[in-house]
């Protein structure tokens, strides 16, 4: 699952022109197929906050006989904010490894079988990697799908390499945990 | 596609290179049409396992059976026939014949099996197209990119319609995009042909193209864990 700032993603989608809430949700879900689909309520709340903070403003309100639809556009401040965010380096933070590491240590502490846990975790990671590989190599997969699958595959692969090294170091780790 | 009777089965394989035991009782099964990845660290015995399974090397102990035949009981003549008709092999470096064009490299196995040069070239051309090596058929291996050469090597391994392709680190010398093209071409084509693939790799992203994974640790296959 890709965690992102909804506010910046919406500003990014507004960069190509004014849009209304439902359209933003639809474009988000298409553009980031591996991300959690946006709830409409979340889009609406985020748009309200962008307006409150002067980063977006109402472009027009249409009704066309049906329900009222408000289109929004980014302000100059919004465009500046988006440019700054896009330039900002993401923190090179560890991802899921922390939980796996904690489980390995707990397995050692509780006299469990950390090696078996790491094998089972590897099997789960490989299962997910197979699914992602099928998604990205399916005929007609679009580039957004391929790129987000690649992103997930590379992170899962990094976990796996860490798990392999950890499995090879279990004897030393067990000695350290036991004497600590 | 998969059946309950394995196409290829290894039981308790032992193989030493001098004082080093590369395999210490490795067992596995490959079903018809299945793509199986064997992964493990360097020195875990992966390549030795592939050599034993493909009948290139005889194990010191244990057995390999292929479609009901025990490889260790076969004559060299029968083994080389199997390797020509039923097995295809791809290595890390494609091992194409440098003096031949891509097309002649792919046509060669067909000609060795008795096909006329012209027919072999027509089929070779079809296979190069299937592997996306278009317009490169007149190039020699030294004039191709690593990815093109590997896809040519795959076309050569599959042109005789083998039952099993043994691929030993087929993407080991490639960058990730070329690797993706090679693996996509291999798995799609093997799927269409119903060819089983035994894929040796140290790369989990490559192993993820397979239907399942076996881990080799110090010459034995690690126990299988079912993910919770």
mmCIF file of C-alpha atoms in Angstrom:
data_model
loop_
_atom_site.group_PDB
_atom_site.id
_atom_site.type_symbol
_atom_site.label_atom_id
_atom_site.label_comp_id
_atom_site.label_asym_id
_atom_site.label_seq_id
_atom_site.Cartn_x
_atom_site.Cartn_y
_atom_site.Cartn_z
ATOM 1 C CA UNK A 1 0.000 0.000 0.000
ATOM 2 C CA UNK A 2 1.465 3.372 -0.946
ATOM 3 C CA UNK A 3 1.107 5.943 1.838
ATOM 4 C CA UNK A 4 0.990 9.453 0.405
ATOM 5 C CA UNK A 5 -0.178 12.877 1.324
ATOM 6 C CA UNK A 6 -3.684 13.103 -0.118
ATOM 7 C CA UNK A 7 -3.501 16.868 -0.059
ATOM 8 C CA UNK A 8 -0.461 16.946 -2.346
ATOM 9 C CA UNK A 9 -1.831 14.272 -4.621
ATOM 10 C CA UNK A 10 -5.029 16.304 -5.065
ATOM 11 C CA UNK A 11 -3.001 19.454 -5.729
ATOM 12 C CA UNK A 12 -1.036 17.431 -8.289
ATOM 13 C CA UNK A 13 -4.227 16.310 -10.011
ATOM 14 C CA UNK A 14 -5.523 19.907 -9.983
ATOM 15 C CA UNK A 15 -2.287 21.026 -11.703
ATOM 16 C CA UNK A 16 -3.703 19.881 -15.033
ATOM 17 C CA UNK A 17 -6.812 22.068 -14.649
ATOM 18 C CA UNK A 18 -9.942 22.609 -12.551
ATOM 19 C CA UNK A 19 -11.752 19.484 -11.474
ATOM 20 C CA UNK A 20 -14.563 18.403 -9.187
ATOM 21 C CA UNK A 21 -14.370 15.998 -6.274
ATOM 22 C CA UNK A 22 -15.658 12.862 -7.929
ATOM 23 C CA UNK A 23 -13.429 13.361 -10.946
ATOM 24 C CA UNK A 24 -10.415 13.783 -8.637
ATOM 25 C CA UNK A 25 -11.240 10.543 -6.855
ATOM 26 C CA UNK A 26 -11.609 8.680 -10.154
ATOM 27 C CA UNK A 27 -8.342 10.038 -11.544
ATOM 28 C CA UNK A 28 -6.518 9.254 -8.300
ATOM 29 C CA UNK A 29 -7.708 5.649 -8.321
ATOM 30 C CA UNK A 30 -6.717 5.231 -11.978
ATOM 31 C CA UNK A 31 -3.355 6.914 -11.630
ATOM 32 C CA UNK A 32 -2.319 5.064 -8.449
ATOM 33 C CA UNK A 33 -3.841 1.612 -8.919
ATOM 34 C CA UNK A 34 -1.849 0.024 -6.084
ATOM 35 C CA UNK A 35 -2.867 2.690 -3.569
ATOM 36 C CA UNK A 36 -5.962 2.432 -1.414
ATOM 37 C CA UNK A 37 -8.867 3.943 -3.396
ATOM 38 C CA UNK A 38 -9.776 7.365 -2.014
ATOM 39 C CA UNK A 39 -13.052 7.632 -0.176
ATOM 40 C CA UNK A 40 -15.199 10.437 -1.562
ATOM 41 C CA UNK A 41 -15.560 11.901 1.933
ATOM 42 C CA UNK A 42 -11.793 12.106 2.238
ATOM 43 C CA UNK A 43 -11.536 13.955 -1.081
ATOM 44 C CA UNK A 44 -14.221 16.412 0.007
ATOM 45 C CA UNK A 45 -12.622 17.058 3.433
ATOM 46 C CA UNK A 46 -9.194 17.496 1.882
ATOM 47 C CA UNK A 47 -10.557 19.951 -0.700
ATOM 48 C CA UNK A 48 -12.193 21.982 2.132
ATOM 49 C CA UNK A 49 -8.838 22.143 3.924
ATOM 50 C CA UNK A 50 -6.995 23.157 0.777
ATOM 51 C CA UNK A 51 -9.511 26.018 0.344
ATOM 52 C CA UNK A 52 -9.208 26.990 4.029
ATOM 53 C CA UNK A 53 -5.393 27.134 3.696
ATOM 54 C CA UNK A 54 -5.555 29.181 0.492
ATOM 55 C CA UNK A 55 -4.028 26.437 -1.650
ATOM 56 C CA UNK A 56 -7.147 25.807 -3.744
ATOM 57 C CA UNK A 57 -10.282 27.805 -4.526
ATOM 58 C CA UNK A 58 -13.699 27.240 -5.976
ATOM 59 C CA UNK A 59 -13.608 27.563 -9.755
ATOM 60 C CA UNK A 60 -17.310 27.204 -10.496
ATOM 61 C CA UNK A 61 -20.509 25.713 -9.195
ATOM 62 C CA UNK A 62 -22.716 24.046 -11.773
ATOM 63 C CA UNK A 63 -25.986 22.301 -11.355
ATOM 64 C CA UNK A 64 -27.239 21.464 -14.873
ATOM 65 C CA UNK A 65 -30.581 20.576 -13.350
ATOM 66 C CA UNK A 66 -28.972 17.746 -11.330
ATOM 67 C CA UNK A 67 -27.132 17.944 -8.002
ATOM 68 C CA UNK A 68 -24.789 20.881 -7.566
ATOM 69 C CA UNK A 69 -21.178 20.227 -8.555
ATOM 70 C CA UNK A 70 -18.319 22.391 -7.414
ATOM 71 C CA UNK A 71 -15.126 22.467 -9.417
ATOM 72 C CA UNK A 72 -11.905 23.496 -7.726
ATOM 73 C CA UNK A 73 -8.631 24.920 -8.992
ATOM 74 C CA UNK A 74 -5.207 25.319 -7.408
ATOM 75 C CA UNK A 75 -4.142 28.826 -6.338
ATOM 76 C CA UNK A 76 -0.657 30.264 -6.930
ATOM 77 C CA UNK A 77 0.152 29.334 -3.301
ATOM 78 C CA UNK A 78 -1.086 25.818 -4.012
ATOM 79 C CA UNK A 79 1.157 25.530 -7.045
ATOM 80 C CA UNK A 80 4.129 26.759 -4.987
ATOM 81 C CA UNK A 81 3.352 24.283 -2.212
ATOM 82 C CA UNK A 82 3.134 21.451 -4.757
ATOM 83 C CA UNK A 83 6.478 22.396 -6.343
ATOM 84 C CA UNK A 84 8.146 22.426 -2.921
ATOM 85 C CA UNK A 85 6.625 19.085 -1.950
ATOM 86 C CA UNK A 86 7.642 17.484 -5.249
ATOM 87 C CA UNK A 87 11.255 18.603 -4.670
ATOM 88 C CA UNK A 88 11.368 17.420 -1.072
ATOM 89 C CA UNK A 89 13.401 14.270 -0.500
ATOM 90 C CA UNK A 90 11.366 11.472 1.095
ATOM 91 C CA UNK A 91 12.956 10.252 4.349
ATOM 92 C CA UNK A 92 14.992 7.097 3.605
ATOM 93 C CA UNK A 93 12.980 5.319 6.285
ATOM 94 C CA UNK A 94 12.892 1.596 6.908
ATOM 95 C CA UNK A 95 9.534 0.122 5.960
ATOM 96 C CA UNK A 96 8.106 -3.167 7.201
ATOM 97 C CA UNK A 97 11.422 -4.613 8.378
ATOM 98 C CA UNK A 98 10.911 -3.243 11.879
ATOM 99 C CA UNK A 99 7.954 -5.513 12.518
ATOM 100 C CA UNK A 100 9.739 -8.533 11.083
ATOM 101 C CA UNK A 101 12.798 -7.748 13.189
ATOM 102 C CA UNK A 102 10.648 -7.436 16.312
ATOM 103 C CA UNK A 103 9.048 -10.820 15.593
ATOM 104 C CA UNK A 104 12.434 -12.475 15.113
ATOM 105 C CA UNK A 105 13.649 -11.107 18.454
ATOM 106 C CA UNK A 106 10.398 -12.104 20.199
ATOM 107 C CA UNK A 107 10.704 -15.614 18.711
ATOM 108 C CA UNK A 108 14.209 -15.890 20.175
ATOM 109 C CA UNK A 109 13.132 -14.492 23.555
ATOM 110 C CA UNK A 110 10.158 -16.817 23.823
ATOM 111 C CA UNK A 111 12.077 -19.913 22.744
ATOM 112 C CA UNK A 112 10.227 -20.032 19.405
ATOM 113 C CA UNK A 113 11.625 -20.908 16.001
ATOM 114 C CA UNK A 114 12.808 -17.683 14.327
ATOM 115 C CA UNK A 115 14.126 -19.623 11.332
ATOM 116 C CA UNK A 116 10.697 -21.149 10.644
ATOM 117 C CA UNK A 117 9.102 -17.713 11.099
ATOM 118 C CA UNK A 118 11.525 -16.217 8.555
ATOM 119 C CA UNK A 119 10.786 -19.034 6.084
ATOM 120 C CA UNK A 120 7.039 -18.512 6.447
ATOM 121 C CA UNK A 121 7.470 -14.739 6.095
ATOM 122 C CA UNK A 122 9.557 -15.337 2.959
ATOM 123 C CA UNK A 123 6.822 -17.565 1.526
ATOM 124 C CA UNK A 124 4.265 -14.787 2.153
ATOM 125 C CA UNK A 125 6.530 -12.150 0.584
ATOM 126 C CA UNK A 126 7.170 -14.381 -2.437
ATOM 127 C CA UNK A 127 3.436 -15.003 -2.820
ATOM 128 C CA UNK A 128 2.777 -11.268 -2.931
ATOM 129 C CA UNK A 129 5.702 -10.742 -5.332
ATOM 130 C CA UNK A 130 4.252 -13.380 -7.672
ATOM 131 C CA UNK A 131 0.898 -11.552 -7.668
ATOM 132 C CA UNK A 132 2.562 -8.215 -8.402
ATOM 133 C CA UNK A 133 4.658 -9.785 -11.172
ATOM 134 C CA UNK A 134 1.497 -11.160 -12.767
ATOM 135 C CA UNK A 135 -0.181 -7.762 -12.508
ATOM 136 C CA UNK A 136 2.693 -5.967 -14.170
ATOM 137 C CA UNK A 137 3.343 -8.526 -16.923
ATOM 138 C CA UNK A 138 -0.324 -8.988 -17.837
ATOM 139 C CA UNK A 139 -1.005 -8.025 -21.441
ATOM 140 C CA UNK A 140 -2.249 -4.436 -21.623
ATOM 141 C CA UNK A 141 -0.986 -3.384 -18.162
ATOM 142 C CA UNK A 142 -0.565 0.393 -18.241
ATOM 143 C CA UNK A 143 2.608 2.145 -17.160
ATOM 144 C CA UNK A 144 1.114 3.454 -13.887
ATOM 145 C CA UNK A 145 0.311 -0.146 -12.901
ATOM 146 C CA UNK A 146 3.767 -1.372 -13.913
ATOM 147 C CA UNK A 147 5.552 1.401 -12.022
ATOM 148 C CA UNK A 148 3.628 0.961 -8.791
ATOM 149 C CA UNK A 149 4.064 -2.826 -8.966
ATOM 150 C CA UNK A 150 7.813 -2.279 -9.499
ATOM 151 C CA UNK A 151 7.903 -0.029 -6.450
ATOM 152 C CA UNK A 152 6.245 -2.637 -4.255
ATOM 153 C CA UNK A 153 8.379 -5.444 -5.725
ATOM 154 C CA UNK A 154 11.591 -3.601 -4.965
ATOM 155 C CA UNK A 155 10.566 -2.953 -1.358
ATOM 156 C CA UNK A 156 9.493 -6.552 -0.790
ATOM 157 C CA UNK A 157 12.762 -7.675 -2.370
ATOM 158 C CA UNK A 158 14.679 -5.447 0.052
ATOM 159 C CA UNK A 159 12.835 -7.092 2.978
ATOM 160 C CA UNK A 160 13.696 -10.512 1.580
ATOM 161 C CA UNK A 161 17.390 -9.704 1.307
ATOM 162 C CA UNK A 162 17.328 -8.459 4.869
ATOM 163 C CA UNK A 163 15.553 -11.665 5.992
ATOM 164 C CA UNK A 164 18.112 -13.833 4.187
ATOM 165 C CA UNK A 165 20.988 -12.061 5.926
ATOM 166 C CA UNK A 166 19.162 -12.256 9.249
ATOM 167 C CA UNK A 167 18.563 -16.004 8.841
ATOM 168 C CA UNK A 168 22.291 -16.430 8.206
ATOM 169 C CA UNK A 169 23.030 -14.440 11.381
ATOM 170 C CA UNK A 170 20.490 -16.140 13.652
ATOM 171 C CA UNK A 171 23.091 -18.006 15.692
ATOM 172 C CA UNK A 172 24.909 -14.782 16.560
ATOM 173 C CA UNK A 173 21.647 -12.896 17.131
ATOM 174 C CA UNK A 174 20.326 -15.640 19.422
ATOM 175 C CA UNK A 175 23.508 -15.516 21.498
ATOM 176 C CA UNK A 176 23.198 -11.712 21.812
ATOM 177 C CA UNK A 177 19.505 -11.720 22.692
ATOM 178 C CA UNK A 178 19.952 -14.530 25.221
ATOM 179 C CA UNK A 179 22.802 -12.804 27.066
ATOM 180 C CA UNK A 180 21.235 -9.330 27.011
ATOM 181 C CA UNK B 1 -1.408 -27.970 -16.547
ATOM 182 C CA UNK B 2 0.208 -29.641 -13.560
ATOM 183 C CA UNK B 3 -0.347 -33.323 -12.941
ATOM 184 C CA UNK B 4 0.145 -35.359 -9.805
ATOM 185 C CA UNK B 5 2.939 -37.444 -11.342
ATOM 186 C CA UNK B 6 6.068 -35.294 -11.558
ATOM 187 C CA UNK B 7 7.783 -34.953 -14.923
ATOM 188 C CA UNK B 8 11.166 -34.730 -13.262
ATOM 189 C CA UNK B 9 12.028 -35.882 -9.751
ATOM 190 C CA UNK B 10 15.265 -35.841 -7.788
ATOM 191 C CA UNK B 11 15.690 -37.982 -4.668
ATOM 192 C CA UNK B 12 18.424 -37.416 -2.083
ATOM 193 C CA UNK B 13 21.025 -36.128 -4.501
ATOM 194 C CA UNK B 14 24.604 -36.036 -3.236
ATOM 195 C CA UNK B 15 27.400 -34.532 -5.266
ATOM 196 C CA UNK B 16 30.870 -33.466 -4.164
ATOM 197 C CA UNK B 17 33.396 -31.383 -6.037
ATOM 198 C CA UNK B 18 36.638 -32.628 -4.469
ATOM 199 C CA UNK B 19 36.300 -32.209 -0.688
ATOM 200 C CA UNK B 20 33.312 -29.846 -1.026
ATOM 201 C CA UNK B 21 29.851 -31.399 -0.873
ATOM 202 C CA UNK B 22 27.714 -29.226 -3.166
ATOM 203 C CA UNK B 23 24.597 -31.375 -2.695
ATOM 204 C CA UNK B 24 23.886 -33.181 0.564
ATOM 205 C CA UNK B 25 20.642 -35.001 -0.061
ATOM 206 C CA UNK B 26 18.589 -32.627 -2.216
ATOM 207 C CA UNK B 27 15.134 -33.719 -3.382
ATOM 208 C CA UNK B 28 12.590 -31.963 -5.559
ATOM 209 C CA UNK B 29 9.810 -32.526 -8.050
ATOM 210 C CA UNK B 30 8.978 -30.604 -11.202
ATOM 211 C CA UNK B 31 5.531 -31.092 -12.711
ATOM 212 C CA UNK B 32 4.776 -30.859 -16.425
ATOM 213 C CA UNK B 33 4.274 -27.257 -17.504
ATOM 214 C CA UNK B 34 5.311 -25.868 -14.124
ATOM 215 C CA UNK B 35 7.779 -23.025 -13.635
ATOM 216 C CA UNK B 36 9.822 -23.750 -10.533
ATOM 217 C CA UNK B 37 12.402 -21.354 -9.119
ATOM 218 C CA UNK B 38 15.286 -22.773 -7.100
ATOM 219 C CA UNK B 39 16.883 -20.008 -5.077
ATOM 220 C CA UNK B 40 19.679 -19.885 -2.550
ATOM 221 C CA UNK B 41 22.922 -18.133 -1.703
ATOM 222 C CA UNK B 42 26.055 -18.542 -3.812
ATOM 223 C CA UNK B 43 27.569 -21.917 -3.041
ATOM 224 C CA UNK B 44 24.245 -23.412 -1.915
ATOM 225 C CA UNK B 45 24.454 -26.011 -4.705
ATOM 226 C CA UNK B 46 21.942 -24.531 -7.170
ATOM 227 C CA UNK B 47 23.991 -24.980 -10.335
ATOM 228 C CA UNK B 48 25.164 -28.457 -9.357
ATOM 229 C CA UNK B 49 21.518 -29.403 -8.809
ATOM 230 C CA UNK B 50 20.607 -28.143 -12.284
ATOM 231 C CA UNK B 51 23.522 -30.050 -13.835
ATOM 232 C CA UNK B 52 22.383 -33.274 -12.156
ATOM 233 C CA UNK B 53 18.738 -32.763 -13.171
ATOM 234 C CA UNK B 54 19.645 -32.033 -16.797
ATOM 235 C CA UNK B 55 21.841 -35.128 -16.984
ATOM 236 C CA UNK B 56 24.963 -33.024 -17.562
ATOM 237 C CA UNK B 57 26.602 -34.330 -14.375
ATOM 238 C CA UNK B 58 26.042 -37.689 -12.663
ATOM 239 C CA UNK B 59 25.344 -37.432 -8.915
ATOM 240 C CA UNK B 60 27.522 -39.434 -6.467
ATOM 241 C CA UNK B 61 24.353 -40.761 -4.824
ATOM 242 C CA UNK B 62 20.610 -40.381 -5.186
ATOM 243 C CA UNK B 63 18.555 -40.534 -8.345
ATOM 244 C CA UNK B 64 16.927 -38.397 -10.977
ATOM 245 C CA UNK B 65 13.920 -39.696 -12.849
ATOM 246 C CA UNK B 66 12.544 -38.071 -15.954
ATOM 247 C CA UNK B 67 9.227 -39.231 -17.464
ATOM 248 C CA UNK B 68 9.684 -42.670 -15.963
ATOM 249 C CA UNK B 69 13.366 -43.098 -16.879
ATOM 250 C CA UNK B 70 16.136 -43.147 -14.258
ATOM 251 C CA UNK B 71 18.856 -40.902 -15.672
ATOM 252 C CA UNK B 72 21.698 -42.777 -13.941
ATOM 253 C CA UNK B 73 20.770 -45.998 -15.738
ATOM 254 C CA UNK B 74 20.879 -44.393 -19.192
ATOM 255 C CA UNK B 75 23.745 -44.627 -21.659
ATOM 256 C CA UNK B 76 25.586 -41.452 -22.714
ATOM 257 C CA UNK B 77 23.942 -41.863 -26.108
ATOM 258 C CA UNK B 78 20.418 -41.888 -24.654
ATOM 259 C CA UNK B 79 21.287 -38.991 -22.321
ATOM 260 C CA UNK B 80 22.535 -36.814 -25.133
ATOM 261 C CA UNK B 81 19.441 -37.695 -27.137
ATOM 262 C CA UNK B 82 17.246 -36.577 -24.210
ATOM 263 C CA UNK B 83 19.218 -33.366 -23.917
ATOM 264 C CA UNK B 84 18.673 -32.757 -27.625
ATOM 265 C CA UNK B 85 14.965 -33.621 -27.809
ATOM 266 C CA UNK B 86 13.387 -33.083 -24.390
ATOM 267 C CA UNK B 87 15.631 -30.587 -22.588
ATOM 268 C CA UNK B 88 16.594 -27.017 -23.386
ATOM 269 C CA UNK B 89 19.324 -25.261 -21.442
ATOM 270 C CA UNK B 90 20.084 -21.566 -20.940
ATOM 271 C CA UNK B 91 23.007 -20.295 -18.909
ATOM 272 C CA UNK B 92 23.882 -16.902 -17.427
ATOM 273 C CA UNK B 93 25.854 -16.065 -20.520
ATOM 274 C CA UNK B 94 23.782 -17.426 -23.400
ATOM 275 C CA UNK B 95 26.673 -19.415 -24.818
ATOM 276 C CA UNK B 96 25.576 -18.706 -28.337
ATOM 277 C CA UNK B 97 28.069 -19.677 -31.003
ATOM 278 C CA UNK B 98 29.922 -16.407 -31.677
ATOM 279 C CA UNK B 99 30.615 -17.080 -35.360
ATOM 280 C CA UNK B 100 26.953 -17.722 -36.220
ATOM 281 C CA UNK B 101 24.199 -15.144 -36.711
ATOM 282 C CA UNK B 102 21.285 -15.031 -34.265
ATOM 283 C CA UNK B 103 19.142 -16.850 -36.811
ATOM 284 C CA UNK B 104 21.693 -19.615 -37.440
ATOM 285 C CA UNK B 105 22.160 -20.057 -33.694
ATOM 286 C CA UNK B 106 18.421 -20.646 -33.280
ATOM 287 C CA UNK B 107 18.168 -22.836 -36.389
ATOM 288 C CA UNK B 108 21.105 -25.027 -35.362
ATOM 289 C CA UNK B 109 19.312 -27.364 -32.904
ATOM 290 C CA UNK B 110 16.670 -28.070 -35.569
ATOM 291 C CA UNK B 111 19.354 -28.867 -38.141
ATOM 292 C CA UNK B 112 21.115 -31.143 -35.638
ATOM 293 C CA UNK B 113 17.782 -32.935 -35.269
ATOM 294 C CA UNK B 114 17.688 -33.474 -39.025
ATOM 295 C CA UNK B 115 15.705 -30.501 -40.367
ATOM 296 C CA UNK B 116 16.716 -28.975 -43.701
ATOM 297 C CA UNK B 117 18.525 -25.639 -43.379
ATOM 298 C CA UNK B 118 15.750 -23.686 -45.077
ATOM 299 C CA UNK B 119 12.969 -25.119 -42.890
ATOM 300 C CA UNK B 120 15.111 -24.663 -39.797
ATOM 301 C CA UNK B 121 15.637 -21.006 -40.680
ATOM 302 C CA UNK B 122 11.944 -20.381 -41.231
ATOM 303 C CA UNK B 123 11.137 -21.811 -37.816
ATOM 304 C CA UNK B 124 14.123 -20.059 -36.266
ATOM 305 C CA UNK B 125 12.792 -16.766 -37.602
ATOM 306 C CA UNK B 126 9.364 -17.428 -36.031
ATOM 307 C CA UNK B 127 10.989 -18.118 -32.687
ATOM 308 C CA UNK B 128 13.153 -15.002 -32.811
ATOM 309 C CA UNK B 129 9.967 -13.032 -33.456
ATOM 310 C CA UNK B 130 8.235 -14.663 -30.500
ATOM 311 C CA UNK B 131 11.092 -13.526 -28.303
ATOM 312 C CA UNK B 132 10.979 -10.002 -29.704
ATOM 313 C CA UNK B 133 14.364 -10.202 -31.416
ATOM 314 C CA UNK B 134 13.080 -8.588 -34.597
ATOM 315 C CA UNK B 135 15.486 -7.271 -37.190
ATOM 316 C CA UNK B 136 18.456 -8.701 -35.296
ATOM 317 C CA UNK B 137 18.550 -12.080 -36.997
ATOM 318 C CA UNK B 138 21.659 -11.265 -39.062
ATOM 319 C CA UNK B 139 23.657 -10.040 -36.044
ATOM 320 C CA UNK B 140 26.310 -12.161 -34.370
ATOM 321 C CA UNK B 141 26.188 -12.519 -30.565
ATOM 322 C CA UNK B 142 29.012 -9.983 -30.106
ATOM 323 C CA UNK B 143 26.943 -7.358 -31.932
ATOM 324 C CA UNK B 144 23.828 -7.804 -29.757
ATOM 325 C CA UNK B 145 22.939 -6.349 -26.348
ATOM 326 C CA UNK B 146 22.975 -8.732 -23.390
ATOM 327 C CA UNK B 147 19.177 -8.860 -23.332
ATOM 328 C CA UNK B 148 18.922 -9.604 -27.071
ATOM 329 C CA UNK B 149 21.545 -12.330 -26.779
ATOM 330 C CA UNK B 150 19.669 -13.937 -23.852
ATOM 331 C CA UNK B 151 16.353 -13.820 -25.710
ATOM 332 C CA UNK B 152 18.103 -15.431 -28.683
ATOM 333 C CA UNK B 153 19.464 -18.106 -26.337
ATOM 334 C CA UNK B 154 15.928 -18.702 -25.026
ATOM 335 C CA UNK B 155 14.590 -18.992 -28.575
ATOM 336 C CA UNK B 156 17.344 -21.548 -29.235
ATOM 337 C CA UNK B 157 16.449 -23.480 -26.067
ATOM 338 C CA UNK B 158 12.739 -23.578 -26.944
ATOM 339 C CA UNK B 159 12.880 -24.026 -30.732
ATOM 340 C CA UNK B 160 12.866 -27.830 -30.497
ATOM 341 C CA UNK B 161 9.749 -27.689 -28.288
ATOM 342 C CA UNK B 162 11.397 -29.347 -25.269
ATOM 343 C CA UNK B 163 9.440 -30.621 -22.264
ATOM 344 C CA UNK B 164 11.779 -28.921 -19.795
ATOM 345 C CA UNK B 165 13.918 -25.811 -20.005
ATOM 346 C CA UNK B 166 16.743 -25.531 -17.481
ATOM 347 C CA UNK B 167 17.701 -21.904 -16.975
ATOM 348 C CA UNK B 168 20.739 -21.186 -14.809
ATOM 349 C CA UNK B 169 20.759 -17.508 -13.757
ATOM 350 C CA UNK B 170 19.408 -16.482 -17.184
ATOM 351 C CA UNK B 171 19.231 -12.836 -16.112
ATOM 352 C CA UNK B 172 22.377 -12.799 -13.979
ATOM 353 C CA UNK B 173 24.261 -10.494 -16.331
ATOM 354 C CA UNK B 174 21.335 -8.205 -17.215
ATOM 355 C CA UNK B 175 19.984 -4.937 -15.826
ATOM 356 C CA UNK B 176 16.472 -4.959 -14.371
ATOM 357 C CA UNK B 177 14.606 -3.856 -17.525
ATOM 358 C CA UNK B 178 16.391 -6.358 -19.793
ATOM 359 C CA UNK B 179 15.836 -8.960 -17.092
ATOM 360 C CA UNK B 180 12.106 -8.192 -17.069
ATOM 361 C CA UNK B 181 11.902 -8.605 -20.866
ATOM 362 C CA UNK B 182 13.761 -11.914 -20.757
ATOM 363 C CA UNK B 183 11.636 -13.295 -17.924
ATOM 364 C CA UNK B 184 8.351 -12.116 -19.454
ATOM 365 C CA UNK B 185 9.302 -13.705 -22.789
ATOM 366 C CA UNK B 186 10.360 -16.930 -21.081
ATOM 367 C CA UNK B 187 7.312 -17.343 -18.851
ATOM 368 C CA UNK B 188 4.741 -16.332 -21.478
ATOM 369 C CA UNK B 189 6.237 -18.642 -24.098
ATOM 370 C CA UNK B 190 6.705 -21.550 -21.694
ATOM 371 C CA UNK B 191 3.082 -21.071 -20.617
ATOM 372 C CA UNK B 192 1.838 -21.126 -24.210
ATOM 373 C CA UNK B 193 3.903 -24.220 -25.063
ATOM 374 C CA UNK B 194 3.245 -26.017 -21.783
ATOM 375 C CA UNK B 195 6.998 -26.255 -21.216
ATOM 376 C CA UNK B 196 8.208 -26.837 -17.660
ATOM 377 C CA UNK B 197 10.985 -24.513 -16.526
ATOM 378 C CA UNK B 198 13.521 -25.106 -13.787
ATOM 379 C CA UNK B 199 14.817 -21.642 -13.037
ATOM 380 C CA UNK B 200 17.944 -21.159 -10.954
ATOM 381 C CA UNK B 201 18.301 -17.658 -9.565
ATOM 382 C CA UNK B 202 19.571 -15.762 -6.551
ATOM 383 C CA UNK B 203 17.189 -12.903 -7.374
ATOM 384 C CA UNK B 204 13.767 -12.937 -5.678
ATOM 385 C CA UNK B 205 12.297 -10.614 -8.317
ATOM 386 C CA UNK B 206 13.224 -13.171 -10.971
ATOM 387 C CA UNK B 207 11.955 -16.048 -8.809
ATOM 388 C CA UNK B 208 8.605 -14.210 -8.594
ATOM 389 C CA UNK B 209 7.968 -15.073 -12.264
ATOM 390 C CA UNK B 210 7.800 -18.764 -11.264
ATOM 391 C CA UNK B 211 4.757 -20.667 -9.980
ATOM 392 C CA UNK B 212 6.617 -21.609 -6.800
ATOM 393 C CA UNK B 213 9.978 -21.368 -5.106
ATOM 394 C CA UNK B 214 12.280 -23.893 -3.444
ATOM 395 C CA UNK B 215 15.147 -22.659 -1.294
ATOM 396 C CA UNK B 216 18.417 -24.515 -1.325
ATOM 397 C CA UNK B 217 20.537 -24.174 1.828
ATOM 398 C CA UNK B 218 23.949 -25.839 1.986
ATOM 399 C CA UNK B 219 23.040 -28.513 -0.523
ATOM 400 C CA UNK B 220 19.591 -29.429 0.845
ATOM 401 C CA UNK B 221 16.122 -28.125 0.015
ATOM 402 C CA UNK B 222 14.772 -26.060 2.916
ATOM 403 C CA UNK B 223 11.496 -27.184 4.514
ATOM 404 C CA UNK B 224 8.424 -25.550 3.016
ATOM 405 C CA UNK B 225 6.499 -23.177 5.228
ATOM 406 C CA UNK B 226 2.939 -22.353 4.462
ATOM 407 C CA UNK B 227 2.403 -18.647 5.033
ATOM 408 C CA UNK B 228 -0.053 -17.999 7.854
#
